[in-house]
Amino acid sequence: MNLRVIGLATAVVCAALLPLAASAGSAGGPMVPPRLGVVPRAAPPAEAPATLPESGNGAVAAVERCGPALTSRDGIEAQTCVLTESGDTWGRTYYRNVSGDELTSVLSLMGPGGRTTQSHCAVDGGDEPGSCETPRERTAGKPARYWAVAEFAGSADGTGPLLLRSGSNSAAPSAS
């Protein structure tokens, strides 16, 4: 097995278990909500983007640029990313809905020249983490010129109030 994959998996498991260990040690204190199981990336976009591990078939690894993991008062947690791999770019949001209500999410990937791709995703009312992706599209220009935004609405049909907006926080396109 690839040592890099084992090391990355170990780091993710440790990051996911750290909040649980912290809440177990504080009897009677406030409970720390469990995180999404993804490593939050709140670093400014100028830093090097994260690289996902190589797939088993030796393909080029995807590059993932993510905004911070956010939590709403309504029990929605989300982190939104832009991914690029082999000349394709797409958006992905990781989420957890502890509100108990079924919600809807609209994930938008915006790119150069006013290009926008959207996906509408149903968000179950359980506590299980989930994700939503836009379709992959051929990268036009520089990958850093793409950004993604996910919006979570307070009803399954999308007519309820906006509960959370999560963005990839990539750098704004520069004037050319």
PDB file of C-alpha atoms in Angstrom:
ATOM      1  CA  MET A   1       0.000   0.000   0.000  1.00  0.00           C
ATOM      2  CA  ASN A   2       1.231   3.505  -0.750  1.00  0.00           C
ATOM      3  CA  LEU A   3       2.777   5.123   2.364  1.00  0.00           C
ATOM      4  CA  ARG A   4       1.524   8.587   1.368  1.00  0.00           C
ATOM      5  CA  VAL A   5      -2.066   7.340   1.297  1.00  0.00           C
ATOM      6  CA  ILE A   6      -1.652   5.660   4.704  1.00  0.00           C
ATOM      7  CA  GLY A   7      -0.127   8.841   6.145  1.00  0.00           C
ATOM      8  CA  LEU A   8      -2.901  11.034   4.734  1.00  0.00           C
ATOM      9  CA  ALA A   9      -5.592   8.666   6.002  1.00  0.00           C
ATOM     10  CA  THR A  10      -4.012   8.681   9.466  1.00  0.00           C
ATOM     11  CA  ALA A  11      -3.923  12.492   9.524  1.00  0.00           C
ATOM     12  CA  VAL A  12      -7.594  12.725   8.509  1.00  0.00           C
ATOM     13  CA  VAL A  13      -8.666  10.199  11.165  1.00  0.00           C
ATOM     14  CA  CYS A  14      -6.690  12.055  13.852  1.00  0.00           C
ATOM     15  CA  ALA A  15      -8.169  15.400  12.791  1.00  0.00           C
ATOM     16  CA  ALA A  16     -11.676  13.929  12.926  1.00  0.00           C
ATOM     17  CA  LEU A  17     -11.170  12.343  16.362  1.00  0.00           C
ATOM     18  CA  LEU A  18      -9.477  15.325  18.032  1.00  0.00           C
ATOM     19  CA  PRO A  19     -12.740  17.269  18.697  1.00  0.00           C
ATOM     20  CA  LEU A  20     -14.345  14.125  20.129  1.00  0.00           C
ATOM     21  CA  ALA A  21     -11.429  13.576  22.489  1.00  0.00           C
ATOM     22  CA  ALA A  22     -11.541  17.225  23.586  1.00  0.00           C
ATOM     23  CA  SER A  23     -15.279  17.068  24.356  1.00  0.00           C
ATOM     24  CA  ALA A  24     -14.884  13.793  26.285  1.00  0.00           C
ATOM     25  CA  GLY A  25     -12.362  15.402  28.625  1.00  0.00           C
ATOM     26  CA  SER A  26     -14.601  18.313  29.638  1.00  0.00           C
ATOM     27  CA  ALA A  27     -17.327  16.737  31.780  1.00  0.00           C
ATOM     28  CA  GLY A  28     -20.246  19.079  32.189  1.00  0.00           C
ATOM     29  CA  GLY A  29     -18.830  21.576  29.694  1.00  0.00           C
ATOM     30  CA  PRO A  30     -20.288  22.483  26.330  1.00  0.00           C
ATOM     31  CA  MET A  31     -20.305  19.691  23.784  1.00  0.00           C
ATOM     32  CA  VAL A  32     -18.055  20.241  20.797  1.00  0.00           C
ATOM     33  CA  PRO A  33     -19.992  19.391  17.612  1.00  0.00           C
ATOM     34  CA  PRO A  34     -18.347  16.706  15.467  1.00  0.00           C
ATOM     35  CA  ARG A  35     -16.602  18.058  12.367  1.00  0.00           C
ATOM     36  CA  LEU A  36     -17.185  16.950   8.803  1.00  0.00           C
ATOM     37  CA  GLY A  37     -14.216  14.610   8.629  1.00  0.00           C
ATOM     38  CA  VAL A  38     -12.391  16.901   6.201  1.00  0.00           C
ATOM     39  CA  VAL A  39      -9.429  19.011   7.118  1.00  0.00           C
ATOM     40  CA  PRO A  40     -10.500  22.687   7.125  1.00  0.00           C
ATOM     41  CA  ARG A  41      -8.399  24.874   4.878  1.00  0.00           C
ATOM     42  CA  ALA A  42      -8.677  28.450   6.113  1.00  0.00           C
ATOM     43  CA  ALA A  43      -5.302  29.453   4.655  1.00  0.00           C
ATOM     44  CA  PRO A  44      -5.269  32.363   2.224  1.00  0.00           C
ATOM     45  CA  PRO A  45      -5.424  31.381  -1.449  1.00  0.00           C
ATOM     46  CA  ALA A  46      -1.824  32.486  -1.992  1.00  0.00           C
ATOM     47  CA  GLU A  47      -0.628  29.312  -0.267  1.00  0.00           C
ATOM     48  CA  ALA A  48      -0.123  26.102  -2.201  1.00  0.00           C
ATOM     49  CA  PRO A  49      -3.383  24.195  -2.800  1.00  0.00           C
ATOM     50  CA  ALA A  50      -3.933  20.789  -1.246  1.00  0.00           C
ATOM     51  CA  THR A  51      -3.319  17.754  -3.441  1.00  0.00           C
ATOM     52  CA  LEU A  52      -5.538  14.712  -3.127  1.00  0.00           C
ATOM     53  CA  PRO A  53      -3.829  11.292  -3.139  1.00  0.00           C
ATOM     54  CA  GLU A  54      -3.210   9.575  -6.464  1.00  0.00           C
ATOM     55  CA  SER A  55      -5.845   7.148  -7.628  1.00  0.00           C
ATOM     56  CA  GLY A  56      -4.902   3.476  -7.851  1.00  0.00           C
ATOM     57  CA  ASN A  57      -4.541   3.606 -11.635  1.00  0.00           C
ATOM     58  CA  GLY A  58      -1.609   6.051 -11.549  1.00  0.00           C
ATOM     59  CA  ALA A  59      -3.601   9.077 -12.791  1.00  0.00           C
ATOM     60  CA  VAL A  60      -2.639  12.621 -11.909  1.00  0.00           C
ATOM     61  CA  ALA A  61      -3.848  13.583  -8.427  1.00  0.00           C
ATOM     62  CA  ALA A  62      -6.631  16.174  -8.089  1.00  0.00           C
ATOM     63  CA  VAL A  63      -5.822  19.582  -6.644  1.00  0.00           C
ATOM     64  CA  GLU A  64      -8.415  20.815  -4.127  1.00  0.00           C
ATOM     65  CA  ARG A  65      -8.793  24.489  -3.056  1.00  0.00           C
ATOM     66  CA  CYS A  66     -11.227  24.843  -0.151  1.00  0.00           C
ATOM     67  CA  GLY A  67     -12.700  27.615   1.912  1.00  0.00           C
ATOM     68  CA  PRO A  68     -13.153  27.318   5.661  1.00  0.00           C
ATOM     69  CA  ALA A  69     -15.503  24.800   7.267  1.00  0.00           C
ATOM     70  CA  LEU A  70     -18.553  26.760   8.456  1.00  0.00           C
ATOM     71  CA  THR A  71     -21.388  25.982  10.889  1.00  0.00           C
ATOM     72  CA  SER A  72     -24.769  27.727  11.029  1.00  0.00           C
ATOM     73  CA  ARG A  73     -26.979  28.216  14.083  1.00  0.00           C
ATOM     74  CA  ASP A  74     -29.496  25.965  12.329  1.00  0.00           C
ATOM     75  CA  GLY A  75     -27.260  22.882  12.459  1.00  0.00           C
ATOM     76  CA  ILE A  76     -25.736  22.916   8.979  1.00  0.00           C
ATOM     77  CA  GLU A  77     -21.984  22.389   8.544  1.00  0.00           C
ATOM     78  CA  ALA A  78     -20.337  22.847   5.156  1.00  0.00           C
ATOM     79  CA  GLN A  79     -17.018  23.283   3.394  1.00  0.00           C
ATOM     80  CA  THR A  80     -16.869  24.118  -0.310  1.00  0.00           C
ATOM     81  CA  CYS A  81     -13.998  23.394  -2.695  1.00  0.00           C
ATOM     82  CA  VAL A  82     -12.875  23.723  -6.302  1.00  0.00           C
ATOM     83  CA  LEU A  83     -11.134  20.630  -7.684  1.00  0.00           C
ATOM     84  CA  THR A  84      -8.922  20.380 -10.756  1.00  0.00           C
ATOM     85  CA  GLU A  85      -7.613  17.169 -12.306  1.00  0.00           C
ATOM     86  CA  SER A  86      -6.355  16.221 -15.771  1.00  0.00           C
ATOM     87  CA  GLY A  87      -7.634  19.418 -17.387  1.00  0.00           C
ATOM     88  CA  ASP A  88     -11.085  19.259 -15.746  1.00  0.00           C
ATOM     89  CA  THR A  89     -12.488  21.520 -13.019  1.00  0.00           C
ATOM     90  CA  TRP A  90     -15.542  21.006 -10.801  1.00  0.00           C
ATOM     91  CA  GLY A  91     -17.035  22.165  -7.508  1.00  0.00           C
ATOM     92  CA  ARG A  92     -17.742  20.052  -4.426  1.00  0.00           C
ATOM     93  CA  THR A  93     -19.288  20.833  -1.059  1.00  0.00           C
ATOM     94  CA  TYR A  94     -18.958  18.578   1.962  1.00  0.00           C
ATOM     95  CA  TYR A  95     -21.834  18.937   4.434  1.00  0.00           C
ATOM     96  CA  ARG A  96     -23.521  17.603   7.542  1.00  0.00           C
ATOM     97  CA  ASN A  97     -27.116  18.441   8.420  1.00  0.00           C
ATOM     98  CA  VAL A  98     -27.913  17.951  12.108  1.00  0.00           C
ATOM     99  CA  SER A  99     -31.103  20.052  11.923  1.00  0.00           C
ATOM    100  CA  GLY A 100     -33.263  16.965  11.358  1.00  0.00           C
ATOM    101  CA  ASP A 101     -35.034  18.662   8.433  1.00  0.00           C
ATOM    102  CA  GLU A 102     -34.659  17.743   4.781  1.00  0.00           C
ATOM    103  CA  LEU A 103     -33.080  20.683   2.956  1.00  0.00           C
ATOM    104  CA  THR A 104     -31.879  21.576  -0.495  1.00  0.00           C
ATOM    105  CA  SER A 105     -28.517  22.850  -1.624  1.00  0.00           C
ATOM    106  CA  VAL A 106     -27.495  24.683  -4.778  1.00  0.00           C
ATOM    107  CA  LEU A 107     -23.805  24.382  -5.649  1.00  0.00           C
ATOM    108  CA  SER A 108     -22.504  26.858  -8.238  1.00  0.00           C
ATOM    109  CA  LEU A 109     -19.129  26.679  -9.977  1.00  0.00           C
ATOM    110  CA  MET A 110     -18.139  29.993 -11.558  1.00  0.00           C
ATOM    111  CA  GLY A 111     -15.277  30.390 -13.988  1.00  0.00           C
ATOM    112  CA  PRO A 112     -13.709  32.765 -16.477  1.00  0.00           C
ATOM    113  CA  GLY A 113     -15.882  34.495 -19.045  1.00  0.00           C
ATOM    114  CA  GLY A 114     -19.044  34.309 -16.923  1.00  0.00           C
ATOM    115  CA  ARG A 115     -19.231  30.512 -17.128  1.00  0.00           C
ATOM    116  CA  THR A 116     -21.448  29.018 -14.407  1.00  0.00           C
ATOM    117  CA  THR A 117     -22.449  25.419 -13.708  1.00  0.00           C
ATOM    118  CA  GLN A 118     -25.008  24.518 -11.027  1.00  0.00           C
ATOM    119  CA  SER A 119     -26.107  21.375  -9.235  1.00  0.00           C
ATOM    120  CA  HIS A 120     -29.199  21.009  -7.050  1.00  0.00           C
ATOM    121  CA  CYS A 121     -28.801  18.450  -4.268  1.00  0.00           C
ATOM    122  CA  ALA A 122     -31.207  17.048  -1.691  1.00  0.00           C
ATOM    123  CA  VAL A 123     -29.729  17.180   1.826  1.00  0.00           C
ATOM    124  CA  ASP A 124     -31.044  14.442   4.119  1.00  0.00           C
ATOM    125  CA  GLY A 125     -32.066  15.314   7.669  1.00  0.00           C
ATOM    126  CA  GLY A 126     -29.706  12.788   9.281  1.00  0.00           C
ATOM    127  CA  ASP A 127     -26.376  13.385  10.974  1.00  0.00           C
ATOM    128  CA  GLU A 128     -24.338  11.600   8.293  1.00  0.00           C
ATOM    129  CA  PRO A 129     -21.815  13.605   6.261  1.00  0.00           C
ATOM    130  CA  GLY A 130     -22.535  13.980   2.573  1.00  0.00           C
ATOM    131  CA  SER A 131     -21.284  15.791  -0.501  1.00  0.00           C
ATOM    132  CA  CYS A 132     -22.613  17.433  -3.636  1.00  0.00           C
ATOM    133  CA  GLU A 133     -20.685  18.023  -6.887  1.00  0.00           C
ATOM    134  CA  THR A 134     -21.122  19.975 -10.069  1.00  0.00           C
ATOM    135  CA  PRO A 135     -20.400  18.189 -13.340  1.00  0.00           C
ATOM    136  CA  ARG A 136     -16.760  18.274 -14.430  1.00  0.00           C
ATOM    137  CA  GLU A 137     -15.949  20.686 -17.230  1.00  0.00           C
ATOM    138  CA  ARG A 138     -12.823  21.333 -19.264  1.00  0.00           C
ATOM    139  CA  THR A 139     -10.692  23.939 -17.523  1.00  0.00           C
ATOM    140  CA  ALA A 140     -10.723  27.234 -19.438  1.00  0.00           C
ATOM    141  CA  GLY A 141      -7.739  29.382 -18.524  1.00  0.00           C
ATOM    142  CA  LYS A 142      -6.098  29.136 -15.120  1.00  0.00           C
ATOM    143  CA  PRO A 143      -7.720  26.901 -12.461  1.00  0.00           C
ATOM    144  CA  ALA A 144      -7.256  29.681  -9.868  1.00  0.00           C
ATOM    145  CA  ARG A 145      -9.900  31.705 -11.755  1.00  0.00           C
ATOM    146  CA  TYR A 146     -12.655  29.279 -10.647  1.00  0.00           C
ATOM    147  CA  TRP A 147     -14.609  29.491  -7.421  1.00  0.00           C
ATOM    148  CA  ALA A 148     -17.574  27.625  -5.945  1.00  0.00           C
ATOM    149  CA  VAL A 149     -20.443  28.633  -3.660  1.00  0.00           C
ATOM    150  CA  ALA A 150     -22.960  26.341  -1.927  1.00  0.00           C
ATOM    151  CA  GLU A 151     -26.230  27.683  -0.539  1.00  0.00           C
ATOM    152  CA  PHE A 152     -28.406  25.637   1.834  1.00  0.00           C
ATOM    153  CA  ALA A 153     -32.139  26.502   2.002  1.00  0.00           C
ATOM    154  CA  GLY A 154     -34.527  25.727   4.838  1.00  0.00           C
ATOM    155  CA  SER A 155     -36.871  23.401   2.932  1.00  0.00           C
ATOM    156  CA  ALA A 156     -36.624  20.424   0.616  1.00  0.00           C
ATOM    157  CA  ASP A 157     -38.193  22.409  -2.250  1.00  0.00           C
ATOM    158  CA  GLY A 158     -35.739  25.320  -1.904  1.00  0.00           C
ATOM    159  CA  THR A 159     -38.371  27.915  -0.980  1.00  0.00           C
ATOM    160  CA  GLY A 160     -37.312  28.299   2.662  1.00  0.00           C
ATOM    161  CA  PRO A 161     -34.867  30.818   4.096  1.00  0.00           C
ATOM    162  CA  LEU A 162     -31.152  30.713   3.364  1.00  0.00           C
ATOM    163  CA  LEU A 163     -29.492  28.835   6.246  1.00  0.00           C
ATOM    164  CA  LEU A 164     -25.837  28.805   5.165  1.00  0.00           C
ATOM    165  CA  ARG A 165     -23.651  30.014   2.307  1.00  0.00           C
ATOM    166  CA  SER A 166     -20.230  28.389   1.972  1.00  0.00           C
ATOM    167  CA  GLY A 167     -17.557  29.390  -0.542  1.00  0.00           C
ATOM    168  CA  SER A 168     -14.275  28.066  -1.827  1.00  0.00           C
ATOM    169  CA  ASN A 169     -12.650  31.474  -1.122  1.00  0.00           C
ATOM    170  CA  SER A 170     -10.343  31.240  -4.076  1.00  0.00           C
ATOM    171  CA  ALA A 171      -8.632  34.377  -5.273  1.00  0.00           C
ATOM    172  CA  ALA A 172     -10.771  36.799  -7.244  1.00  0.00           C
ATOM    173  CA  PRO A 173      -9.949  36.881 -10.937  1.00  0.00           C
ATOM    174  CA  SER A 174      -7.483  39.612 -11.792  1.00  0.00           C
ATOM    175  CA  ALA A 175      -8.148  42.116 -14.545  1.00  0.00           C
ATOM    176  CA  SER A 176      -6.417  41.190 -17.789  1.00  0.00           C
TER     177      SER A 176
END
